[in-house]
Amino acid sequence: MTPEHVDVLIVGAGLSGIGAACHLRRRHPGRTYALVEARDAIGGTWDLFRYPGVRSDSDMFTLGYSFAPWTAPKSLADGDTIRDYLRRTADEHDVTRHIRFRHRVERAEWDSHQARWTVHVRREDTTETVVLTCSFLYACTGYYRYEAGHTPHFTGQERFTGRIVHPQHWPADLDLTGRRVVVIGSGATAVTLVPALARRAARVTMLQRSPTYLLALSSRDRLADAVRRLLPAGLAHQTVRWKNILLATANYQLSRRAPRLVRGLLRRGAARRLPAGFDVERHFTPRYDPWDQRLCVVPDGDLFTVLSDGRAEVVTDTVDTFTARGIRLASGRDLPAEVVVTATGLDLLALGGMTLRVDGVEVDLPETVAYKGMMLSGVPNFAMTIGYTNASWTLKADLVAGYVCRLLRHLDRTGTQIVTPLAPPPGRRTPLIGLTSGYVRRGVGRLPRQGTRAPWRLHQNYLRDLLPMRYGRLTDADVRFERAGAPRSNPVDA
């Protein structure tokens, strides 16, 4: 049978994929497209993560879409509200009916003569293989493994008589009422879990090997509350969105240019919310500079509240061994526990695990270089979404989606069918993600790399990216447009 063909195949129906499809519908209403999603629901991360208290770590005026106003009361929103927003946006833009659920892409093969991808998809519900073809392949898969989070093996954990869980797959039957809980970790997940679990558990301990920078912010945006009463929803959304973009950019730039100043401000901010004598230096002053790792937001200071009133404690130490009834630390202290939550991070996974072949040659992802942070050297008619690490993911996802739409229009206008980033100039290569977080260090070698200058360098700056991505030239010496079937050299060697 002839495979079903679509103009654009989007892989993933999470925040990036739904946004990409909406942009495509709005700017290219005549193009055919489909989304394939390995899971059985819209939402990606926001459908997968169901642990107590799960919420955004970025404000929803920037984590939400530029074209879909965020109207819920809280700017730092809970997972259920975010999931409803994604579903509603997909429905309003007629995207939902284009999603093929439980379809996992295993491999995609490019044929330059036909100018099309052949995509092999495994149906998770029937295990059969489905073959689709497309003219443009758009990966909106994120960059971590959905099947399991990172869970290191701890000495003696088999002796523990309680329960060990990872937040990425929270058990629906887990009742923590009146129980002693230890949360291992200090990142955004741990910071979210501790105050949520403290509402029911008898005692919650956040066990961290090293501290994380924390910033307490109100979960509601006062400007949003004011302008919503005065302006139409769309204009109010854009006003608050731009205010938050400018503040986030200023925060990051100040952190990188004056790290000692920002370190001191964050330390004093934590100290003001904690009891006198609390050891802020030990528990809330990291050894690294702000934004070497992602800054964690604490909505309404909830973590500081439960630490102050005694419902939770923070311990900075390392695990020596699990015991039958808890954890023994390197310092010799015993932490009693009935439940241990390993908020120990994620495992990176490039392109959702799918492999790529170009004219019969398998693409070695770590040997490719990202063009404008969204295409790969030597890989035709392909784009991927990697969001910002120092700002809302969706800010970059929106720019990438808009750029893909511009590329498609340029192909139509010029009568070409293929666009390929060429090999970048020789020189030093750097990781695509510049953070020093553990999950990045463990897995960044599996991802494409980046160069040292534009357009091979990924800027972590929305203001710097906005004009070039939205209005800049599509043609330059680093990218080639051509017609299908034309004689061509290997773009990797060009």
Protein backbone atom coordinates (compact mmCIF):
# COMPACT_ATOMS: atom_id res chain seq x y z
CA MET A 1 0.00 0.00 0.00
CA THR A 2 1.14 3.56 -0.69
CA PRO A 3 2.00 5.27 2.63
CA GLU A 4 -0.15 8.20 3.69
CA HIS A 5 1.58 11.48 2.86
CA VAL A 6 1.36 14.83 4.64
CA ASP A 7 3.21 18.06 3.93
CA VAL A 8 4.42 18.40 7.53
CA LEU A 9 4.68 15.69 10.17
CA ILE A 10 5.01 16.98 13.74
CA VAL A 11 6.40 14.54 16.31
CA GLY A 12 4.99 15.19 19.76
CA ALA A 13 1.74 16.70 21.04
CA GLY A 14 3.06 18.52 24.06
CA LEU A 15 3.59 22.23 24.55
CA SER A 16 5.90 22.54 21.52
CA GLY A 17 3.94 20.27 19.16
CA ILE A 18 0.56 21.86 19.81
CA GLY A 19 2.10 25.30 19.34
CA ALA A 20 3.79 24.24 16.10
CA ALA A 21 0.52 22.88 14.71
CA CYS A 22 -1.35 26.05 15.66
CA HIS A 23 1.23 28.22 13.91
CA LEU A 24 1.00 25.99 10.83
CA ARG A 25 -2.80 26.17 10.80
CA ARG A 26 -2.77 29.94 11.10
CA ARG A 27 -0.06 30.66 8.50
CA HIS A 28 -0.46 27.74 6.06
CA PRO A 29 -4.10 26.70 6.23
CA GLY A 30 -3.84 24.81 2.93
CA ARG A 31 -1.01 22.48 3.99
CA THR A 32 -1.69 18.97 5.15
CA TYR A 33 -0.17 17.93 8.45
CA ALA A 34 -0.42 15.40 11.26
CA LEU A 35 0.93 15.04 14.78
CA VAL A 36 2.12 11.70 16.09
CA GLU A 37 2.18 11.28 19.85
CA ALA A 38 3.59 8.26 21.68
CA ARG A 39 1.33 8.72 24.68
CA ASP A 40 -2.46 8.63 24.76
CA ALA A 41 -3.12 12.28 25.61
CA ILE A 42 -2.23 15.87 24.78
CA GLY A 43 0.18 17.68 27.05
CA GLY A 44 3.57 16.00 27.03
CA THR A 45 5.30 16.89 30.29
CA TRP A 46 2.14 18.43 31.67
CA ASP A 47 0.18 15.23 31.17
CA LEU A 48 2.99 12.90 32.27
CA PHE A 49 3.90 14.65 35.53
CA ARG A 50 1.18 14.07 38.13
CA TYR A 51 3.13 14.38 41.36
CA PRO A 52 1.59 16.47 44.18
CA GLY A 53 1.86 20.20 43.64
CA VAL A 54 3.19 19.97 40.07
CA ARG A 55 3.18 23.47 38.61
CA SER A 56 5.02 25.77 36.24
CA ASP A 57 8.44 27.11 37.10
CA SER A 58 7.96 29.93 34.58
CA ASP A 59 5.18 32.48 34.39
CA MET A 60 2.31 31.38 32.15
CA PHE A 61 2.23 34.62 30.19
CA THR A 62 5.51 33.52 28.60
CA LEU A 63 5.16 29.74 29.00
CA GLY A 64 1.78 30.10 27.31
CA TYR A 65 1.50 30.86 23.60
CA SER A 66 1.78 34.34 22.14
CA PHE A 67 -1.48 33.79 20.21
CA ALA A 68 -3.52 32.21 23.05
CA PRO A 69 -4.05 34.58 26.00
CA TRP A 70 -3.51 33.14 29.46
CA THR A 71 -6.63 34.03 31.45
CA ALA A 72 -6.38 31.88 34.59
CA PRO A 73 -5.85 33.74 37.89
CA LYS A 74 -2.40 32.38 38.73
CA SER A 75 0.68 33.24 36.73
CA LEU A 76 2.58 30.31 38.30
CA ALA A 77 -0.05 27.70 37.57
CA ASP A 78 -0.72 24.11 38.60
CA GLY A 79 -0.37 21.21 36.18
CA ASP A 80 -4.12 20.61 35.77
CA THR A 81 -4.72 24.21 34.70
CA ILE A 82 -1.84 24.10 32.22
CA ARG A 83 -3.09 20.82 30.77
CA ASP A 84 -6.59 22.29 30.32
CA TYR A 85 -5.06 25.33 28.58
CA LEU A 86 -3.21 23.09 26.10
CA ARG A 87 -6.29 21.01 25.36
CA ARG A 88 -8.45 24.10 24.88
CA THR A 89 -5.88 25.72 22.59
CA ALA A 90 -5.65 22.56 20.47
CA ASP A 91 -9.43 22.38 20.19
CA GLU A 92 -9.85 26.06 19.36
CA HIS A 93 -7.32 25.81 16.52
CA ASP A 94 -8.76 22.54 15.20
CA VAL A 95 -5.54 20.67 15.94
CA THR A 96 -6.85 17.83 18.12
CA ARG A 97 -8.37 15.83 15.27
CA HIS A 98 -4.97 15.76 13.51
CA ILE A 99 -3.24 13.93 16.39
CA ARG A 100 -2.46 10.21 16.10
CA PHE A 101 -2.16 9.02 19.69
CA ARG A 102 -0.01 6.06 20.79
CA HIS A 103 2.12 6.44 17.67
CA ARG A 104 5.84 6.32 18.47
CA VAL A 105 8.33 7.30 15.75
CA GLU A 106 11.19 4.81 15.60
CA ARG A 107 13.09 5.99 12.53
CA ALA A 108 12.87 8.41 9.63
CA GLU A 109 14.65 8.08 6.29
CA TRP A 110 15.23 10.96 3.86
CA ASP A 111 15.31 10.45 0.09
CA SER A 112 16.78 13.43 -1.75
CA HIS A 113 15.53 12.30 -5.16
CA GLN A 114 11.92 12.28 -3.97
CA ALA A 115 12.45 15.11 -1.46
CA ARG A 116 10.55 13.33 1.27
CA TRP A 117 10.88 11.56 4.56
CA THR A 118 9.64 8.01 5.09
CA VAL A 119 8.72 7.71 8.76
CA HIS A 120 8.33 4.38 10.52
CA VAL A 121 5.93 4.55 13.44
CA ARG A 122 5.10 1.85 15.99
CA ARG A 123 1.55 1.87 17.31
CA GLU A 124 1.75 1.38 21.05
CA ASP A 125 -1.79 0.00 21.22
CA THR A 126 -1.40 -2.71 18.55
CA THR A 127 2.44 -2.99 18.14
CA GLU A 128 1.97 -2.80 14.35
CA THR A 129 4.24 -0.57 12.26
CA VAL A 130 2.70 2.31 10.33
CA VAL A 131 4.58 4.08 7.54
CA LEU A 132 3.96 7.74 6.77
CA THR A 133 5.73 10.08 4.38
CA CYS A 134 6.15 13.82 4.66
CA SER A 135 7.91 16.68 2.93
CA PHE A 136 9.04 18.28 6.19
CA LEU A 137 9.73 16.57 9.53
CA TYR A 138 9.35 18.65 12.68
CA ALA A 139 10.50 17.13 16.00
CA CYS A 140 8.77 18.60 19.05
CA THR A 141 9.84 15.86 21.42
CA GLY A 142 11.64 17.79 24.14
CA TYR A 143 14.93 16.31 25.25
CA TYR A 144 14.33 13.90 28.09
CA ARG A 145 13.22 10.29 28.38
CA TYR A 146 9.55 9.89 29.25
CA GLU A 147 9.76 6.20 30.17
CA ALA A 148 11.84 6.74 33.31
CA GLY A 149 13.62 9.46 35.22
CA HIS A 150 17.17 9.33 36.53
CA THR A 151 17.28 7.17 39.65
CA PRO A 152 20.74 6.31 40.95
CA HIS A 153 21.17 3.11 42.95
CA PHE A 154 21.77 3.80 46.62
CA THR A 155 23.72 1.42 48.80
CA GLY A 156 21.40 -0.73 50.89
CA GLN A 157 18.16 0.39 49.28
CA GLU A 158 17.00 -3.23 48.99
CA ARG A 159 16.90 -3.34 52.82
CA PHE A 160 14.47 -0.42 53.02
CA THR A 161 11.05 -1.67 54.14
CA GLY A 162 9.23 1.48 52.99
CA ARG A 163 8.41 2.65 49.49
CA ILE A 164 10.72 4.36 46.98
CA VAL A 165 9.06 6.42 44.22
CA HIS A 166 10.24 8.72 41.43
CA PRO A 167 8.15 11.86 40.75
CA GLN A 168 8.11 11.26 36.99
CA HIS A 169 5.74 8.33 37.52
CA TRP A 170 3.88 9.14 40.71
CA PRO A 171 1.77 6.22 42.03
CA ALA A 172 -1.93 7.06 42.07
CA ASP A 173 -2.45 4.89 45.16
CA LEU A 174 0.22 6.53 47.32
CA ASP A 175 -1.26 7.96 50.53
CA LEU A 176 1.21 9.97 52.59
CA THR A 177 -1.17 11.00 55.36
CA GLY A 178 0.67 10.91 58.67
CA ARG A 179 3.80 9.34 57.17
CA ARG A 180 7.46 10.36 57.33
CA VAL A 181 8.83 11.29 53.92
CA VAL A 182 12.33 12.03 52.66
CA VAL A 183 12.65 13.82 49.31
CA ILE A 184 16.11 13.37 47.79
CA GLY A 185 16.94 16.33 45.57
CA SER A 186 17.12 20.11 45.49
CA GLY A 187 15.88 21.08 42.02
CA ALA A 188 12.53 22.38 40.84
CA THR A 189 10.73 19.07 41.43
CA ALA A 190 11.94 18.73 45.02
CA VAL A 191 11.21 22.37 45.75
CA THR A 192 7.65 21.82 44.46
CA LEU A 193 7.07 18.50 46.22
CA VAL A 194 8.15 19.40 49.75
CA PRO A 195 5.46 22.02 50.51
CA ALA A 196 2.79 19.93 48.74
CA LEU A 197 3.64 16.77 50.70
CA ALA A 198 3.88 18.72 53.97
CA ARG A 199 0.12 19.32 53.84
CA ARG A 200 -0.53 15.65 54.72
CA ALA A 201 2.68 13.95 55.76
CA ALA A 202 3.73 13.85 59.39
CA ARG A 203 7.18 15.13 58.51
CA VAL A 204 8.98 15.92 55.25
CA THR A 205 12.74 16.14 54.90
CA MET A 206 14.39 17.58 51.79
CA LEU A 207 17.76 15.84 51.57
CA GLN A 208 20.09 17.69 49.21
CA ARG A 209 23.67 16.99 48.28
CA SER A 210 24.13 20.68 47.43
CA PRO A 211 21.84 23.75 47.51
CA THR A 212 19.97 25.43 44.66
CA TYR A 213 19.28 29.15 44.22
CA LEU A 214 15.67 29.92 45.09
CA LEU A 215 13.57 32.96 44.25
CA ALA A 216 10.24 33.54 45.97
CA LEU A 217 7.60 35.12 43.74
CA SER A 218 3.88 35.71 44.04
CA SER A 219 1.83 33.10 42.19
CA ARG A 220 -0.41 35.93 40.96
CA ASP A 221 0.74 38.81 38.79
CA ARG A 222 -0.52 42.14 40.14
CA LEU A 223 -0.09 43.91 36.82
CA ALA A 224 -2.10 41.16 35.12
CA ASP A 225 -4.92 41.55 37.62
CA ALA A 226 -4.98 45.30 36.92
CA VAL A 227 -4.72 45.33 33.12
CA ARG A 228 -7.27 42.55 32.70
CA ARG A 229 -9.85 44.92 34.15
CA LEU A 230 -8.90 47.64 31.67
CA LEU A 231 -7.84 45.93 28.42
CA PRO A 232 -9.14 43.22 26.11
CA ALA A 233 -7.76 39.75 26.87
CA GLY A 234 -5.32 39.69 23.96
CA LEU A 235 -3.82 43.10 24.68
CA ALA A 236 -3.64 42.39 28.42
CA HIS A 237 -1.82 39.13 27.69
CA GLN A 238 0.74 40.84 25.46
CA THR A 239 1.31 43.64 27.99
CA VAL A 240 2.09 41.26 30.84
CA ARG A 241 4.01 38.92 28.54
CA TRP A 242 6.39 41.69 27.48
CA LYS A 243 6.80 42.92 31.05
CA ASN A 244 7.83 39.41 32.09
CA ILE A 245 10.15 38.94 29.10
CA LEU A 246 12.00 42.14 29.97
CA LEU A 247 12.23 41.31 33.68
CA ALA A 248 13.46 37.76 33.03
CA THR A 249 16.06 39.02 30.55
CA ALA A 250 17.25 41.65 33.01
CA ASN A 251 17.45 39.06 35.80
CA TYR A 252 19.57 36.72 33.69
CA GLN A 253 21.89 39.44 32.37
CA LEU A 254 22.44 40.87 35.86
CA SER A 255 23.14 37.35 37.18
CA ARG A 256 25.81 36.74 34.56
CA ARG A 257 27.40 40.18 34.75
CA ALA A 258 27.24 40.68 38.54
CA PRO A 259 26.99 37.20 40.07
CA ARG A 260 28.18 38.26 43.53
CA LEU A 261 25.46 40.90 43.73
CA VAL A 262 22.68 38.51 42.67
CA ARG A 263 24.03 35.77 44.95
CA GLY A 264 23.80 38.16 47.85
CA LEU A 265 20.27 39.29 46.93
CA LEU A 266 19.02 35.71 46.70
CA ARG A 267 20.69 34.77 49.97
CA ARG A 268 19.14 37.74 51.79
CA GLY A 269 15.77 36.98 50.21
CA ALA A 270 15.86 33.46 51.64
CA ALA A 271 17.05 34.69 55.04
CA ARG A 272 14.13 37.13 55.33
CA ARG A 273 11.63 34.28 54.92
CA LEU A 274 13.28 31.91 57.40
CA PRO A 275 13.57 31.97 61.20
CA ALA A 276 16.45 33.80 62.84
CA GLY A 277 19.50 31.60 63.09
CA PHE A 278 18.57 29.38 60.17
CA ASP A 279 21.75 28.21 58.42
CA VAL A 280 21.14 29.91 55.07
CA GLU A 281 24.80 29.69 54.12
CA ARG A 282 24.78 25.90 54.30
CA HIS A 283 21.33 25.14 52.91
CA PHE A 284 20.61 27.93 50.40
CA THR A 285 23.95 29.22 49.12
CA PRO A 286 25.22 27.10 46.20
CA ARG A 287 28.89 26.85 45.25
CA TYR A 288 28.14 27.88 41.65
CA ASP A 289 27.02 31.24 40.27
CA PRO A 290 23.35 32.09 39.61
CA TRP A 291 22.15 30.61 36.31
CA ASP A 292 25.05 28.18 35.98
CA GLN A 293 22.07 25.98 36.79
CA ARG A 294 18.44 26.94 36.42
CA LEU A 295 17.04 29.23 39.10
CA CYS A 296 14.12 27.66 41.01
CA VAL A 297 11.02 29.73 41.66
CA VAL A 298 9.13 29.31 44.95
CA PRO A 299 5.49 30.45 44.49
CA ASP A 300 4.36 32.59 47.43
CA GLY A 301 7.42 31.38 49.34
CA ASP A 302 5.64 28.10 50.16
CA LEU A 303 8.84 26.12 50.73
CA PHE A 304 10.14 28.72 53.18
CA THR A 305 6.78 28.64 54.98
CA VAL A 306 6.82 24.88 55.69
CA LEU A 307 10.48 25.07 56.74
CA SER A 308 9.67 27.92 59.11
CA ASP A 309 6.66 26.29 60.79
CA GLY A 310 8.38 22.94 61.27
CA ARG A 311 6.35 20.80 58.89
CA ALA A 312 9.49 20.25 56.82
CA GLU A 313 13.24 20.46 57.20
CA VAL A 314 16.18 20.69 54.82
CA VAL A 315 19.28 18.58 55.32
CA THR A 316 22.44 19.15 53.29
CA ASP A 317 24.38 15.89 53.32
CA THR A 318 24.97 12.73 51.28
CA VAL A 319 23.51 9.24 51.52
CA ASP A 320 25.80 6.67 53.12
CA THR A 321 23.29 3.80 53.02
CA PHE A 322 19.63 3.00 53.21
CA THR A 323 18.52 1.16 56.34
CA ALA A 324 15.38 -0.84 56.99
CA ARG A 325 13.66 2.25 58.38
CA GLY A 326 15.23 5.14 56.55
CA ILE A 327 18.52 6.65 55.42
CA ARG A 328 21.88 6.89 57.17
CA LEU A 329 23.84 9.95 56.10
CA ALA A 330 27.57 10.37 55.59
CA SER A 331 27.60 12.47 58.78
CA GLY A 332 26.23 9.50 60.74
CA ARG A 333 22.75 10.93 61.25
CA ASP A 334 19.77 8.65 60.64
CA LEU A 335 16.73 10.03 58.77
CA PRO A 336 13.63 7.94 59.55
CA ALA A 337 11.39 7.45 56.53
CA GLU A 338 8.41 5.42 55.42
CA VAL A 339 8.51 6.84 51.89
CA VAL A 340 11.57 8.05 49.96
CA VAL A 341 10.99 10.22 46.88
CA THR A 342 13.93 10.27 44.48
CA ALA A 343 13.62 13.72 42.88
CA THR A 344 17.03 13.05 41.36
CA GLY A 345 16.45 14.40 37.88
CA LEU A 346 15.83 13.39 34.29
CA ASP A 347 17.59 11.37 31.63
CA LEU A 348 18.21 13.22 28.36
CA LEU A 349 16.94 11.63 25.16
CA ALA A 350 17.44 13.24 21.76
CA LEU A 351 14.48 13.41 19.34
CA GLY A 352 12.34 11.11 21.47
CA GLY A 353 14.66 8.23 20.63
CA MET A 354 14.04 8.18 16.87
CA THR A 355 16.93 7.67 14.47
CA LEU A 356 17.50 9.57 11.22
CA ARG A 357 18.99 8.42 7.92
CA VAL A 358 19.81 10.73 5.00
CA ASP A 359 20.14 9.01 1.62
CA GLY A 360 20.98 5.74 3.30
CA VAL A 361 23.52 7.13 5.79
CA GLU A 362 22.60 7.15 9.48
CA VAL A 363 22.86 10.55 11.13
CA ASP A 364 25.20 10.60 14.14
CA LEU A 365 23.48 13.30 16.20
CA PRO A 366 26.47 14.29 18.37
CA GLU A 367 28.43 14.94 15.17
CA THR A 368 25.81 17.34 13.81
CA VAL A 369 25.78 21.05 14.59
CA ALA A 370 22.59 22.95 15.27
CA TYR A 371 21.77 25.73 12.79
CA LYS A 372 19.99 28.60 14.59
CA GLY A 373 19.34 26.14 17.41
CA MET A 374 16.64 24.40 15.37
CA MET A 375 18.01 22.56 12.27
CA LEU A 376 20.87 20.09 11.89
CA SER A 377 23.88 20.27 9.60
CA GLY A 378 23.50 17.87 6.71
CA VAL A 379 19.87 16.99 7.49
CA PRO A 380 17.35 18.30 4.90
CA ASN A 381 13.82 19.51 5.62
CA PHE A 382 14.06 18.91 9.33
CA ALA A 383 13.56 21.10 12.39
CA MET A 384 13.52 20.52 16.12
CA THR A 385 12.42 22.57 19.09
CA ILE A 386 14.86 23.18 21.93
CA GLY A 387 13.49 25.87 24.22
CA TYR A 388 15.35 28.37 26.36
CA THR A 389 16.99 27.18 29.57
CA ASN A 390 17.06 30.64 31.16
CA ALA A 391 13.52 31.69 30.23
CA SER A 392 10.23 30.10 29.26
CA TRP A 393 10.58 27.18 26.85
CA THR A 394 7.71 28.46 24.72
CA LEU A 395 9.40 31.74 23.85
CA LYS A 396 11.90 29.84 21.70
CA ALA A 397 9.30 27.28 20.57
CA ASP A 398 7.17 30.13 19.15
CA LEU A 399 10.18 31.55 17.30
CA VAL A 400 11.09 28.16 15.84
CA ALA A 401 7.51 27.53 14.70
CA GLY A 402 7.37 30.92 13.03
CA TYR A 403 10.70 30.30 11.32
CA VAL A 404 9.54 26.91 9.99
CA CYS A 405 6.45 28.59 8.54
CA ARG A 406 8.67 31.18 6.84
CA LEU A 407 10.89 28.43 5.41
CA LEU A 408 7.88 26.64 3.95
CA ARG A 409 6.66 29.83 2.32
CA HIS A 410 10.14 30.49 0.88
CA LEU A 411 10.23 27.00 -0.64
CA ASP A 412 6.88 27.66 -2.29
CA ARG A 413 7.89 31.07 -3.55
CA THR A 414 11.20 29.92 -5.05
CA GLY A 415 9.95 26.64 -6.51
CA THR A 416 12.43 24.67 -4.42
CA GLN A 417 11.61 21.64 -2.32
CA ILE A 418 14.70 21.08 -0.15
CA VAL A 419 16.44 23.19 2.48
CA THR A 420 19.64 21.88 4.10
CA PRO A 421 22.04 23.51 6.56
CA LEU A 422 25.56 22.85 5.29
CA ALA A 423 28.58 21.86 7.33
CA PRO A 424 29.68 24.75 9.57
CA PRO A 425 33.24 26.05 9.46
CA PRO A 426 35.78 23.93 11.34
CA GLY A 427 36.37 25.03 14.88
CA ARG A 428 35.51 24.45 18.49
CA ARG A 429 32.18 22.81 19.27
CA THR A 430 30.29 23.39 22.50
CA PRO A 431 27.34 21.61 24.17
CA LEU A 432 23.90 22.58 22.92
CA ILE A 433 22.76 23.12 26.51
CA GLY A 434 25.10 25.24 28.59
CA LEU A 435 23.85 24.49 32.09
CA THR A 436 25.99 22.58 34.60
CA SER A 437 23.05 20.68 36.14
CA GLY A 438 23.60 16.97 36.73
CA TYR A 439 21.04 15.84 34.16
CA VAL A 440 22.72 18.02 31.53
CA ARG A 441 26.24 16.78 32.30
CA ARG A 442 25.05 13.17 32.19
CA GLY A 443 23.38 13.33 28.81
CA VAL A 444 24.42 16.37 26.78
CA GLY A 445 26.92 14.27 24.82
CA ARG A 446 23.98 12.52 23.12
CA LEU A 447 22.65 15.78 21.68
CA PRO A 448 23.74 17.81 18.65
CA ARG A 449 26.41 20.42 19.33
CA GLN A 450 26.73 24.09 18.52
CA GLY A 451 29.45 26.30 17.13
CA THR A 452 30.91 29.55 18.39
CA ARG A 453 29.30 32.07 16.05
CA ALA A 454 25.96 32.77 14.41
CA PRO A 455 24.08 31.05 12.89
CA TRP A 456 25.61 28.00 14.61
CA ARG A 457 25.49 29.47 18.09
CA LEU A 458 22.31 29.19 20.16
CA HIS A 459 21.57 32.45 21.96
CA GLN A 460 19.84 32.22 25.33
CA ASN A 461 18.30 35.62 24.70
CA TYR A 462 14.79 36.12 23.33
CA LEU A 463 15.33 39.81 22.58
CA ARG A 464 18.45 39.00 20.58
CA ASP A 465 16.74 36.16 18.69
CA LEU A 466 13.40 37.84 18.00
CA LEU A 467 14.18 40.00 14.96
CA PRO A 468 16.51 37.56 13.14
CA MET A 469 14.17 34.61 13.66
CA ARG A 470 10.99 36.48 12.80
CA TYR A 471 12.18 38.85 10.08
CA GLY A 472 15.79 38.04 9.17
CA ARG A 473 17.02 36.65 5.85
CA LEU A 474 16.37 32.97 5.22
CA THR A 475 19.22 32.63 2.73
CA ASP A 476 22.87 32.68 3.71
CA ALA A 477 26.09 30.84 2.94
CA ASP A 478 25.35 28.20 5.58
CA VAL A 479 22.11 26.88 4.10
CA ARG A 480 21.20 25.53 0.66
CA PHE A 481 17.85 25.57 -1.13
CA GLU A 482 17.42 23.24 -4.11
CA ARG A 483 14.94 21.40 -6.28
CA ALA A 484 14.22 17.72 -5.89
CA GLY A 485 16.25 15.45 -8.16
CA ALA A 486 18.95 18.05 -8.90
CA PRO A 487 22.57 16.83 -8.80
CA ARG A 488 23.96 17.49 -5.36
CA SER A 489 27.09 17.01 -3.29
CA ASN A 490 27.02 15.63 0.20
CA PRO A 491 25.89 18.58 2.38
CA VAL A 492 27.95 17.30 5.27
CA ASP A 493 31.12 17.73 3.20
CA ALA A 494 30.09 20.85 1.27
